[in-house]
PDB file of C-alpha atoms in Angstrom:
ATOM      1  CA  MET A   1       0.000   0.000   0.000  1.00  0.00           C
ATOM      2  CA  ALA A   2       1.421   3.337  -1.031  1.00  0.00           C
ATOM      3  CA  PRO A   3       1.642   6.132   1.549  1.00  0.00           C
ATOM      4  CA  LEU A   4      -0.842   8.971   1.247  1.00  0.00           C
ATOM      5  CA  ARG A   5       0.010  12.145  -0.637  1.00  0.00           C
ATOM      6  CA  PHE A   6      -0.631  15.391   1.245  1.00  0.00           C
ATOM      7  CA  SER A   7      -1.421  18.840  -0.129  1.00  0.00           C
ATOM      8  CA  ALA A   8      -1.017  22.146   1.702  1.00  0.00           C
ATOM      9  CA  ASN A   9      -4.129  24.296   1.494  1.00  0.00           C
ATOM     10  CA  VAL A  10      -2.449  27.694   1.401  1.00  0.00           C
ATOM     11  CA  SER A  11      -5.746  29.513   1.832  1.00  0.00           C
ATOM     12  CA  TRP A  12      -5.680  28.115   5.408  1.00  0.00           C
ATOM     13  CA  LEU A  13      -2.081  27.289   6.294  1.00  0.00           C
ATOM     14  CA  PHE A  14       0.628  29.872   6.974  1.00  0.00           C
ATOM     15  CA  PRO A  15      -1.892  32.644   7.779  1.00  0.00           C
ATOM     16  CA  GLU A  16       0.922  34.795   9.144  1.00  0.00           C
ATOM     17  CA  LEU A  17       2.193  35.256   5.574  1.00  0.00           C
ATOM     18  CA  PRO A  18       0.440  37.959   3.528  1.00  0.00           C
ATOM     19  CA  SER A  19       0.449  36.526   0.010  1.00  0.00           C
ATOM     20  CA  LEU A  20      -0.328  33.238  -1.684  1.00  0.00           C
ATOM     21  CA  ALA A  21       3.141  33.268  -3.227  1.00  0.00           C
ATOM     22  CA  ALA A  22       4.780  33.498   0.210  1.00  0.00           C
ATOM     23  CA  ARG A  23       2.559  30.696   1.487  1.00  0.00           C
ATOM     24  CA  LEU A  24       3.462  28.498  -1.479  1.00  0.00           C
ATOM     25  CA  ARG A  25       7.139  29.026  -0.700  1.00  0.00           C
ATOM     26  CA  ALA A  26       6.526  28.127   2.936  1.00  0.00           C
ATOM     27  CA  ALA A  27       4.662  24.975   1.901  1.00  0.00           C
ATOM     28  CA  GLY A  28       7.544  23.907  -0.301  1.00  0.00           C
ATOM     29  CA  SER A  29      10.047  24.572   2.490  1.00  0.00           C
ATOM     30  CA  SER A  30       7.920  22.474   4.862  1.00  0.00           C
ATOM     31  CA  GLY A  31       8.209  19.358   2.720  1.00  0.00           C
ATOM     32  CA  PHE A  32       4.951  19.479   0.780  1.00  0.00           C
ATOM     33  CA  GLU A  33       5.017  18.449  -2.860  1.00  0.00           C
ATOM     34  CA  ALA A  34       1.488  19.658  -3.621  1.00  0.00           C
ATOM     35  CA  ALA A  35      -0.721  22.617  -2.749  1.00  0.00           C
ATOM     36  CA  GLU A  36      -4.296  23.763  -3.183  1.00  0.00           C
ATOM     37  CA  VAL A  37      -5.868  27.218  -3.137  1.00  0.00           C
ATOM     38  CA  GLY A  38      -9.483  28.120  -2.446  1.00  0.00           C
ATOM     39  CA  TRP A  39      -9.759  31.267  -4.516  1.00  0.00           C
ATOM     40  CA  PRO A  40      -6.564  32.255  -6.335  1.00  0.00           C
ATOM     41  CA  TYR A  41      -8.263  34.996  -8.339  1.00  0.00           C
ATOM     42  CA  GLY A  42      -6.678  37.981  -6.598  1.00  0.00           C
ATOM     43  CA  GLU A  43      -3.262  37.203  -8.073  1.00  0.00           C
ATOM     44  CA  PRO A  44      -2.138  36.580 -11.662  1.00  0.00           C
ATOM     45  CA  PRO A  45      -2.126  32.834 -12.370  1.00  0.00           C
ATOM     46  CA  GLU A  46       1.206  33.001 -14.213  1.00  0.00           C
ATOM     47  CA  ALA A  47       2.918  34.441 -11.123  1.00  0.00           C
ATOM     48  CA  LEU A  48       1.456  31.738  -8.878  1.00  0.00           C
ATOM     49  CA  ALA A  49       2.434  29.047 -11.366  1.00  0.00           C
ATOM     50  CA  ARG A  50       5.985  30.396 -11.501  1.00  0.00           C
ATOM     51  CA  THR A  51       6.301  30.397  -7.709  1.00  0.00           C
ATOM     52  CA  ALA A  52       4.920  26.864  -7.433  1.00  0.00           C
ATOM     53  CA  GLN A  53       7.366  25.644 -10.053  1.00  0.00           C
ATOM     54  CA  GLU A  54      10.292  27.331  -8.313  1.00  0.00           C
ATOM     55  CA  VAL A  55       9.590  25.505  -5.050  1.00  0.00           C
ATOM     56  CA  GLY A  56       8.628  22.179  -6.636  1.00  0.00           C
ATOM     57  CA  LEU A  57       4.897  22.253  -5.842  1.00  0.00           C
ATOM     58  CA  GLN A  58       2.111  20.787  -7.930  1.00  0.00           C
ATOM     59  CA  LEU A  59      -1.165  22.721  -7.739  1.00  0.00           C
ATOM     60  CA  VAL A  60      -3.919  20.111  -7.326  1.00  0.00           C
ATOM     61  CA  LEU A  61      -7.169  21.967  -6.515  1.00  0.00           C
ATOM     62  CA  ILE A  62      -8.899  25.340  -6.815  1.00  0.00           C
ATOM     63  CA  ASN A  63     -12.519  26.409  -6.269  1.00  0.00           C
ATOM     64  CA  THR A  64     -14.890  28.152  -8.613  1.00  0.00           C
ATOM     65  CA  PRO A  65     -15.358  31.824  -7.627  1.00  0.00           C
ATOM     66  CA  PRO A  66     -17.751  32.388  -4.720  1.00  0.00           C
ATOM     67  CA  GLY A  67     -19.912  35.027  -6.377  1.00  0.00           C
ATOM     68  CA  ASP A  68     -20.769  38.257  -4.553  1.00  0.00           C
ATOM     69  CA  ARG A  69     -19.470  37.707  -1.046  1.00  0.00           C
ATOM     70  CA  GLU A  70     -20.825  41.071   0.128  1.00  0.00           C
ATOM     71  CA  LYS A  71     -24.275  39.654  -0.593  1.00  0.00           C
ATOM     72  CA  GLY A  72     -23.461  36.463   1.257  1.00  0.00           C
ATOM     73  CA  GLU A  73     -22.804  34.232  -1.739  1.00  0.00           C
ATOM     74  CA  MET A  74     -20.618  31.165  -1.273  1.00  0.00           C
ATOM     75  CA  GLY A  75     -20.644  29.539  -4.689  1.00  0.00           C
ATOM     76  CA  LEU A  76     -23.296  29.657  -7.402  1.00  0.00           C
ATOM     77  CA  GLY A  77     -23.741  26.157  -8.799  1.00  0.00           C
ATOM     78  CA  ALA A  78     -27.222  25.536  -7.411  1.00  0.00           C
ATOM     79  CA  VAL A  79     -28.415  29.117  -6.950  1.00  0.00           C
ATOM     80  CA  PRO A  80     -31.508  30.004  -9.013  1.00  0.00           C
ATOM     81  CA  GLY A  81     -31.088  33.022 -11.229  1.00  0.00           C
ATOM     82  CA  ARG A  82     -27.294  32.957 -11.080  1.00  0.00           C
ATOM     83  CA  GLN A  83     -26.649  30.486 -13.894  1.00  0.00           C
ATOM     84  CA  ALA A  84     -24.884  33.025 -16.114  1.00  0.00           C
ATOM     85  CA  ALA A  85     -22.618  34.128 -13.278  1.00  0.00           C
ATOM     86  CA  PHE A  86     -21.783  30.502 -12.478  1.00  0.00           C
ATOM     87  CA  ARG A  87     -20.775  29.864 -16.067  1.00  0.00           C
ATOM     88  CA  ASP A  88     -18.663  33.027 -16.188  1.00  0.00           C
ATOM     89  CA  GLY A  89     -16.946  31.947 -12.980  1.00  0.00           C
ATOM     90  CA  LEU A  90     -16.369  28.498 -14.394  1.00  0.00           C
ATOM     91  CA  GLU A  91     -14.607  29.985 -17.409  1.00  0.00           C
ATOM     92  CA  GLN A  92     -12.369  32.004 -15.084  1.00  0.00           C
ATOM     93  CA  ALA A  93     -11.615  28.911 -13.022  1.00  0.00           C
ATOM     94  CA  VAL A  94     -10.707  26.943 -16.144  1.00  0.00           C
ATOM     95  CA  LEU A  95      -8.319  29.698 -17.260  1.00  0.00           C
ATOM     96  CA  TYR A  96      -6.600  29.613 -13.872  1.00  0.00           C
ATOM     97  CA  ALA A  97      -6.524  25.813 -13.746  1.00  0.00           C
ATOM     98  CA  LYS A  98      -4.860  25.645 -17.153  1.00  0.00           C
ATOM     99  CA  ALA A  99      -2.292  28.296 -16.263  1.00  0.00           C
ATOM    100  CA  LEU A 100      -1.545  26.602 -12.934  1.00  0.00           C
ATOM    101  CA  GLY A 101      -1.454  23.085 -14.340  1.00  0.00           C
ATOM    102  CA  CYS A 102      -4.183  22.237 -11.816  1.00  0.00           C
ATOM    103  CA  PRO A 103      -6.320  19.213 -12.750  1.00  0.00           C
ATOM    104  CA  ARG A 104      -9.272  19.683 -10.352  1.00  0.00           C
ATOM    105  CA  ILE A 105     -11.874  22.384  -9.755  1.00  0.00           C
ATOM    106  CA  HIS A 106     -14.304  22.323  -6.838  1.00  0.00           C
ATOM    107  CA  LEU A 107     -17.679  23.357  -8.299  1.00  0.00           C
ATOM    108  CA  MET A 108     -19.199  25.187  -5.359  1.00  0.00           C
ATOM    109  CA  ALA A 109     -22.938  24.603  -4.928  1.00  0.00           C
ATOM    110  CA  GLY A 110     -23.736  27.757  -2.981  1.00  0.00           C
ATOM    111  CA  ARG A 111     -26.308  28.656  -0.354  1.00  0.00           C
ATOM    112  CA  VAL A 112     -30.056  28.457  -0.061  1.00  0.00           C
ATOM    113  CA  PRO A 113     -31.231  32.029  -0.803  1.00  0.00           C
ATOM    114  CA  GLN A 114     -31.626  34.270   2.231  1.00  0.00           C
ATOM    115  CA  GLY A 115     -35.098  33.947   3.725  1.00  0.00           C
ATOM    116  CA  ALA A 116     -36.030  30.905   1.638  1.00  0.00           C
ATOM    117  CA  ASP A 117     -37.176  27.608   3.115  1.00  0.00           C
ATOM    118  CA  ARG A 118     -34.724  24.839   2.230  1.00  0.00           C
ATOM    119  CA  ALA A 119     -37.437  22.249   1.619  1.00  0.00           C
ATOM    120  CA  ALA A 120     -39.473  24.621  -0.527  1.00  0.00           C
ATOM    121  CA  VAL A 121     -36.595  25.479  -2.897  1.00  0.00           C
ATOM    122  CA  ARG A 122     -34.889  22.069  -2.900  1.00  0.00           C
ATOM    123  CA  GLY A 123     -36.444  20.935  -6.169  1.00  0.00           C
ATOM    124  CA  GLU A 124     -35.608  24.151  -8.026  1.00  0.00           C
ATOM    125  CA  MET A 125     -32.053  24.189  -6.704  1.00  0.00           C
ATOM    126  CA  ASP A 126     -31.577  20.541  -7.663  1.00  0.00           C
ATOM    127  CA  THR A 127     -32.683  21.364 -11.211  1.00  0.00           C
ATOM    128  CA  VAL A 128     -30.351  24.366 -11.467  1.00  0.00           C
ATOM    129  CA  PHE A 129     -27.425  22.390 -10.055  1.00  0.00           C
ATOM    130  CA  LEU A 130     -27.946  19.497 -12.474  1.00  0.00           C
ATOM    131  CA  GLU A 131     -28.094  21.861 -15.456  1.00  0.00           C
ATOM    132  CA  ASN A 132     -24.974  23.717 -14.355  1.00  0.00           C
ATOM    133  CA  LEU A 133     -23.078  20.503 -13.649  1.00  0.00           C
ATOM    134  CA  ARG A 134     -23.884  19.044 -17.056  1.00  0.00           C
ATOM    135  CA  HIS A 135     -22.632  22.264 -18.634  1.00  0.00           C
ATOM    136  CA  ALA A 136     -19.527  22.252 -16.421  1.00  0.00           C
ATOM    137  CA  ALA A 137     -18.733  18.626 -17.206  1.00  0.00           C
ATOM    138  CA  GLY A 138     -18.715  19.415 -20.917  1.00  0.00           C
ATOM    139  CA  VAL A 139     -16.489  22.476 -20.480  1.00  0.00           C
ATOM    140  CA  LEU A 140     -14.073  20.624 -18.209  1.00  0.00           C
ATOM    141  CA  ALA A 141     -13.910  17.585 -20.483  1.00  0.00           C
ATOM    142  CA  GLN A 142     -12.626  19.777 -23.324  1.00  0.00           C
ATOM    143  CA  GLU A 143      -9.670  20.733 -21.119  1.00  0.00           C
ATOM    144  CA  ASN A 144      -9.164  17.300 -19.508  1.00  0.00           C
ATOM    145  CA  LEU A 145     -10.135  18.671 -16.093  1.00  0.00           C
ATOM    146  CA  MET A 146     -12.045  17.090 -13.211  1.00  0.00           C
ATOM    147  CA  GLY A 147     -14.926  18.765 -11.373  1.00  0.00           C
ATOM    148  CA  LEU A 148     -15.569  18.056  -7.694  1.00  0.00           C
ATOM    149  CA  LEU A 149     -18.647  18.378  -5.474  1.00  0.00           C
ATOM    150  CA  GLU A 150     -18.022  19.030  -1.780  1.00  0.00           C
ATOM    151  CA  PRO A 151     -20.694  18.653   0.901  1.00  0.00           C
ATOM    152  CA  ILE A 152     -20.228  21.312   3.600  1.00  0.00           C
ATOM    153  CA  ASN A 153     -21.769  20.828   7.013  1.00  0.00           C
ATOM    154  CA  THR A 154     -24.855  22.861   7.896  1.00  0.00           C
ATOM    155  CA  ARG A 155     -24.702  22.188  11.644  1.00  0.00           C
ATOM    156  CA  ILE A 156     -21.767  24.504  12.382  1.00  0.00           C
ATOM    157  CA  THR A 157     -19.933  25.908   9.393  1.00  0.00           C
ATOM    158  CA  ASP A 158     -22.581  27.106   6.931  1.00  0.00           C
ATOM    159  CA  PRO A 159     -26.249  26.550   7.901  1.00  0.00           C
ATOM    160  CA  ARG A 160     -27.545  27.670   4.491  1.00  0.00           C
ATOM    161  CA  TYR A 161     -25.199  25.658   2.279  1.00  0.00           C
ATOM    162  CA  PHE A 162     -27.192  23.624  -0.238  1.00  0.00           C
ATOM    163  CA  LEU A 163     -24.999  20.521  -0.498  1.00  0.00           C
ATOM    164  CA  ASP A 164     -24.399  19.098   2.964  1.00  0.00           C
ATOM    165  CA  THR A 165     -24.129  15.279   2.921  1.00  0.00           C
ATOM    166  CA  PRO A 166     -22.242  12.702   0.871  1.00  0.00           C
ATOM    167  CA  GLN A 167     -25.550  10.941   0.209  1.00  0.00           C
ATOM    168  CA  GLN A 168     -26.987  14.069  -1.421  1.00  0.00           C
ATOM    169  CA  ALA A 169     -23.836  14.640  -3.455  1.00  0.00           C
ATOM    170  CA  ALA A 170     -23.656  10.999  -4.612  1.00  0.00           C
ATOM    171  CA  ALA A 171     -27.284  11.116  -5.758  1.00  0.00           C
ATOM    172  CA  ILE A 172     -26.574  14.258  -7.789  1.00  0.00           C
ATOM    173  CA  LEU A 173     -23.477  12.716  -9.349  1.00  0.00           C
ATOM    174  CA  GLU A 174     -25.514   9.672 -10.339  1.00  0.00           C
ATOM    175  CA  LYS A 175     -28.150  11.868 -11.991  1.00  0.00           C
ATOM    176  CA  VAL A 176     -25.548  13.862 -13.923  1.00  0.00           C
ATOM    177  CA  GLY A 177     -23.705  10.714 -14.933  1.00  0.00           C
ATOM    178  CA  ARG A 178     -20.469  12.283 -16.157  1.00  0.00           C
ATOM    179  CA  PRO A 179     -17.148  10.519 -15.558  1.00  0.00           C
ATOM    180  CA  ASN A 180     -15.215  13.744 -14.973  1.00  0.00           C
ATOM    181  CA  LEU A 181     -17.315  14.773 -11.960  1.00  0.00           C
ATOM    182  CA  GLN A 182     -16.360  13.309  -8.596  1.00  0.00           C
ATOM    183  CA  LEU A 183     -16.898  13.725  -4.871  1.00  0.00           C
ATOM    184  CA  GLN A 184     -14.695  15.841  -2.597  1.00  0.00           C
ATOM    185  CA  MET A 185     -14.553  14.326   0.881  1.00  0.00           C
ATOM    186  CA  ASP A 186     -13.775  16.760   3.670  1.00  0.00           C
ATOM    187  CA  ILE A 187     -13.661  14.484   6.707  1.00  0.00           C
ATOM    188  CA  PHE A 188     -14.343  17.457   9.008  1.00  0.00           C
ATOM    189  CA  HIS A 189     -17.726  18.084   7.382  1.00  0.00           C
ATOM    190  CA  TRP A 190     -18.625  14.404   7.063  1.00  0.00           C
ATOM    191  CA  GLN A 191     -18.008  13.738  10.751  1.00  0.00           C
ATOM    192  CA  ILE A 192     -20.161  16.688  11.841  1.00  0.00           C
ATOM    193  CA  MET A 193     -23.077  15.806   9.573  1.00  0.00           C
ATOM    194  CA  ASP A 194     -23.230  12.029   9.838  1.00  0.00           C
ATOM    195  CA  GLY A 195     -20.329  10.418  11.654  1.00  0.00           C
ATOM    196  CA  ASN A 196     -20.113   6.736  10.638  1.00  0.00           C
ATOM    197  CA  LEU A 197     -16.843   7.587   8.934  1.00  0.00           C
ATOM    198  CA  THR A 198     -15.641   4.034   8.387  1.00  0.00           C
ATOM    199  CA  GLY A 199     -18.861   3.029   6.657  1.00  0.00           C
ATOM    200  CA  ASN A 200     -19.176   6.254   4.675  1.00  0.00           C
ATOM    201  CA  ILE A 201     -15.555   6.213   3.538  1.00  0.00           C
ATOM    202  CA  ARG A 202     -15.859   2.625   2.354  1.00  0.00           C
ATOM    203  CA  GLU A 203     -19.175   3.324   0.615  1.00  0.00           C
ATOM    204  CA  PHE A 204     -18.303   6.562  -1.136  1.00  0.00           C
ATOM    205  CA  LEU A 205     -14.533   6.351  -1.690  1.00  0.00           C
ATOM    206  CA  PRO A 206     -14.979   4.976  -5.245  1.00  0.00           C
ATOM    207  CA  LEU A 207     -16.571   8.348  -6.100  1.00  0.00           C
ATOM    208  CA  VAL A 208     -13.934  10.458  -4.329  1.00  0.00           C
ATOM    209  CA  GLY A 209     -11.413  12.514  -6.270  1.00  0.00           C
ATOM    210  CA  HIS A 210      -9.990  14.533  -3.368  1.00  0.00           C
ATOM    211  CA  VAL A 211      -9.884  14.332   0.434  1.00  0.00           C
ATOM    212  CA  GLN A 212      -9.477  17.107   3.007  1.00  0.00           C
ATOM    213  CA  VAL A 213      -8.787  16.829   6.733  1.00  0.00           C
ATOM    214  CA  ALA A 214      -9.181  18.799   9.962  1.00  0.00           C
ATOM    215  CA  GLN A 215      -9.887  17.817  13.550  1.00  0.00           C
ATOM    216  CA  VAL A 216     -13.432  18.013  14.952  1.00  0.00           C
ATOM    217  CA  PRO A 217     -14.839  20.179  16.439  1.00  0.00           C
ATOM    218  CA  GLY A 218     -12.133  22.860  16.473  1.00  0.00           C
ATOM    219  CA  ARG A 219     -10.958  22.439  12.862  1.00  0.00           C
ATOM    220  CA  GLY A 220      -7.350  22.354  13.982  1.00  0.00           C
ATOM    221  CA  GLU A 221      -4.487  20.110  12.925  1.00  0.00           C
ATOM    222  CA  PRO A 222      -5.134  16.373  12.679  1.00  0.00           C
ATOM    223  CA  GLY A 223      -2.745  16.006  15.600  1.00  0.00           C
ATOM    224  CA  SER A 224      -4.725  18.346  17.845  1.00  0.00           C
ATOM    225  CA  PRO A 225      -7.233  17.100  20.484  1.00  0.00           C
ATOM    226  CA  GLY A 226     -10.636  16.161  19.156  1.00  0.00           C
ATOM    227  CA  GLU A 227     -13.045  13.473  18.071  1.00  0.00           C
ATOM    228  CA  LEU A 228     -11.110  11.984  15.183  1.00  0.00           C
ATOM    229  CA  ASN A 229      -8.441   9.270  15.253  1.00  0.00           C
ATOM    230  CA  PHE A 230      -6.399  10.257  12.223  1.00  0.00           C
ATOM    231  CA  PRO A 231      -3.842   7.427  12.344  1.00  0.00           C
ATOM    232  CA  TYR A 232      -6.808   5.062  12.003  1.00  0.00           C
ATOM    233  CA  LEU A 233      -8.424   7.140   9.237  1.00  0.00           C
ATOM    234  CA  PHE A 234      -5.182   7.446   7.279  1.00  0.00           C
ATOM    235  CA  GLN A 235      -4.684   3.691   7.521  1.00  0.00           C
ATOM    236  CA  LEU A 236      -8.265   3.160   6.364  1.00  0.00           C
ATOM    237  CA  LEU A 237      -7.683   5.350   3.310  1.00  0.00           C
ATOM    238  CA  GLU A 238      -4.527   3.394   2.513  1.00  0.00           C
ATOM    239  CA  ASP A 239      -6.258   0.051   3.024  1.00  0.00           C
ATOM    240  CA  GLU A 240      -9.116   1.096   0.742  1.00  0.00           C
ATOM    241  CA  GLY A 241      -6.625   1.995  -1.983  1.00  0.00           C
ATOM    242  CA  TYR A 242      -7.090   5.764  -2.106  1.00  0.00           C
ATOM    243  CA  LYS A 243      -4.600   7.244  -4.582  1.00  0.00           C
ATOM    244  CA  GLY A 244      -5.555  10.929  -4.614  1.00  0.00           C
ATOM    245  CA  PHE A 245      -4.358  13.829  -2.498  1.00  0.00           C
ATOM    246  CA  VAL A 246      -5.230  14.600   1.117  1.00  0.00           C
ATOM    247  CA  GLY A 247      -5.625  18.354   1.511  1.00  0.00           C
ATOM    248  CA  CYS A 248      -4.607  19.972   4.796  1.00  0.00           C
ATOM    249  CA  GLU A 249      -7.508  22.386   5.161  1.00  0.00           C
ATOM    250  CA  TYR A 250      -7.404  23.362   8.801  1.00  0.00           C
ATOM    251  CA  GLN A 251      -6.814  26.336  11.088  1.00  0.00           C
ATOM    252  CA  PRO A 252      -3.340  26.136  12.639  1.00  0.00           C
ATOM    253  CA  ARG A 253      -3.556  26.574  16.399  1.00  0.00           C
ATOM    254  CA  GLY A 254      -0.155  28.235  16.458  1.00  0.00           C
ATOM    255  CA  ASP A 255       2.845  28.258  14.183  1.00  0.00           C
ATOM    256  CA  THR A 256       1.980  26.309  11.053  1.00  0.00           C
ATOM    257  CA  VAL A 257       5.361  24.597  10.744  1.00  0.00           C
ATOM    258  CA  GLU A 258       5.436  23.494  14.389  1.00  0.00           C
ATOM    259  CA  GLY A 259       1.868  22.260  13.969  1.00  0.00           C
ATOM    260  CA  LEU A 260       2.970  19.920  11.165  1.00  0.00           C
ATOM    261  CA  SER A 261       4.502  17.480  13.663  1.00  0.00           C
ATOM    262  CA  TRP A 262       1.613  15.061  12.924  1.00  0.00           C
ATOM    263  CA  LEU A 263       2.609  15.016   9.239  1.00  0.00           C
ATOM    264  CA  ARG A 264       6.302  14.593   9.935  1.00  0.00           C
ATOM    265  CA  SER A 265       5.402  11.636  12.167  1.00  0.00           C
ATOM    266  CA  TYR A 266       3.358  10.120   9.338  1.00  0.00           C
ATOM    267  CA  TRP A 267       6.237  10.575   6.895  1.00  0.00           C
ATOM    268  CA  ASP A 268       8.698   9.062   9.391  1.00  0.00           C
ATOM    269  CA  LYS A 269       6.456   6.015   9.784  1.00  0.00           C
ATOM    270  CA  ARG A 270       5.204   5.525   6.227  1.00  0.00           C
ATOM    271  CA  GLY A 271       7.729   7.333   4.080  1.00  0.00           C
ATOM    272  CA  ARG A 272       6.751   9.571   1.209  1.00  0.00           C
ATOM    273  CA  PRO A 273       5.160   8.542  -2.073  1.00  0.00           C
ATOM    274  CA  GLN A 274       7.561   7.882  -4.901  1.00  0.00           C
ATOM    275  CA  ALA A 275       7.190   9.796  -8.148  1.00  0.00           C
ATOM    276  CA  GLY A 276       4.288   8.433 -10.146  1.00  0.00           C
ATOM    277  CA  GLN A 277       2.461   6.901  -7.171  1.00  0.00           C
TER     278      GLN A 277
END
């Protein structure tokens, strides 16, 4: 069984550094070989690509733009009336992904509109999401890119987010039926919404194209105190044959580099993946 491959989410790690470029350099210096960025759109993609190349990092994931954050938007994929904006954002994401050499784009579903009842708008939002995902799959296929759907918990993090369980996401993927759309498994969100991680990981891992980790409930490092036994979960992912990246999307409790002791321990025990694994 090959050791897991880890990716530094530089939208979360190294918060003491002011720019994405500085955070990419810090990730490279910390031993990462891959990185991911939530929204890279404030900086020219060519500059980010150049920095990543200089420090030997592969960019593995970005998100579609969030929309109008001042109006509370957090993605547009399932939001009625925002189809044109979603498609414009998708085009921007594709441009960045190509420039960065990044093979995956998280297609953000977005929030239930303010004041709306979730149950009342569920059918309309499902329809919008399916239409947008079919369009996105076609656009991404032309560029050999993968689209990802990430359930985000509605108990703590984002009560109005539309896509909140792996069951809901898997049902949508089945309806769309496109091979270049997959599931993004953030273990933090899955634990909060449903628990049953062993069963859910085994059931849904064949659909998963990317994994992210953080401790529950504080969203700190995997090595910080909390509900989750990450040595067990990492072993489970290995045993189940997961070959993708594991994104470190957490809030460092202190210095990011010191907080990576859990990852250095994993590398000491399991070694690092060889090129091509």
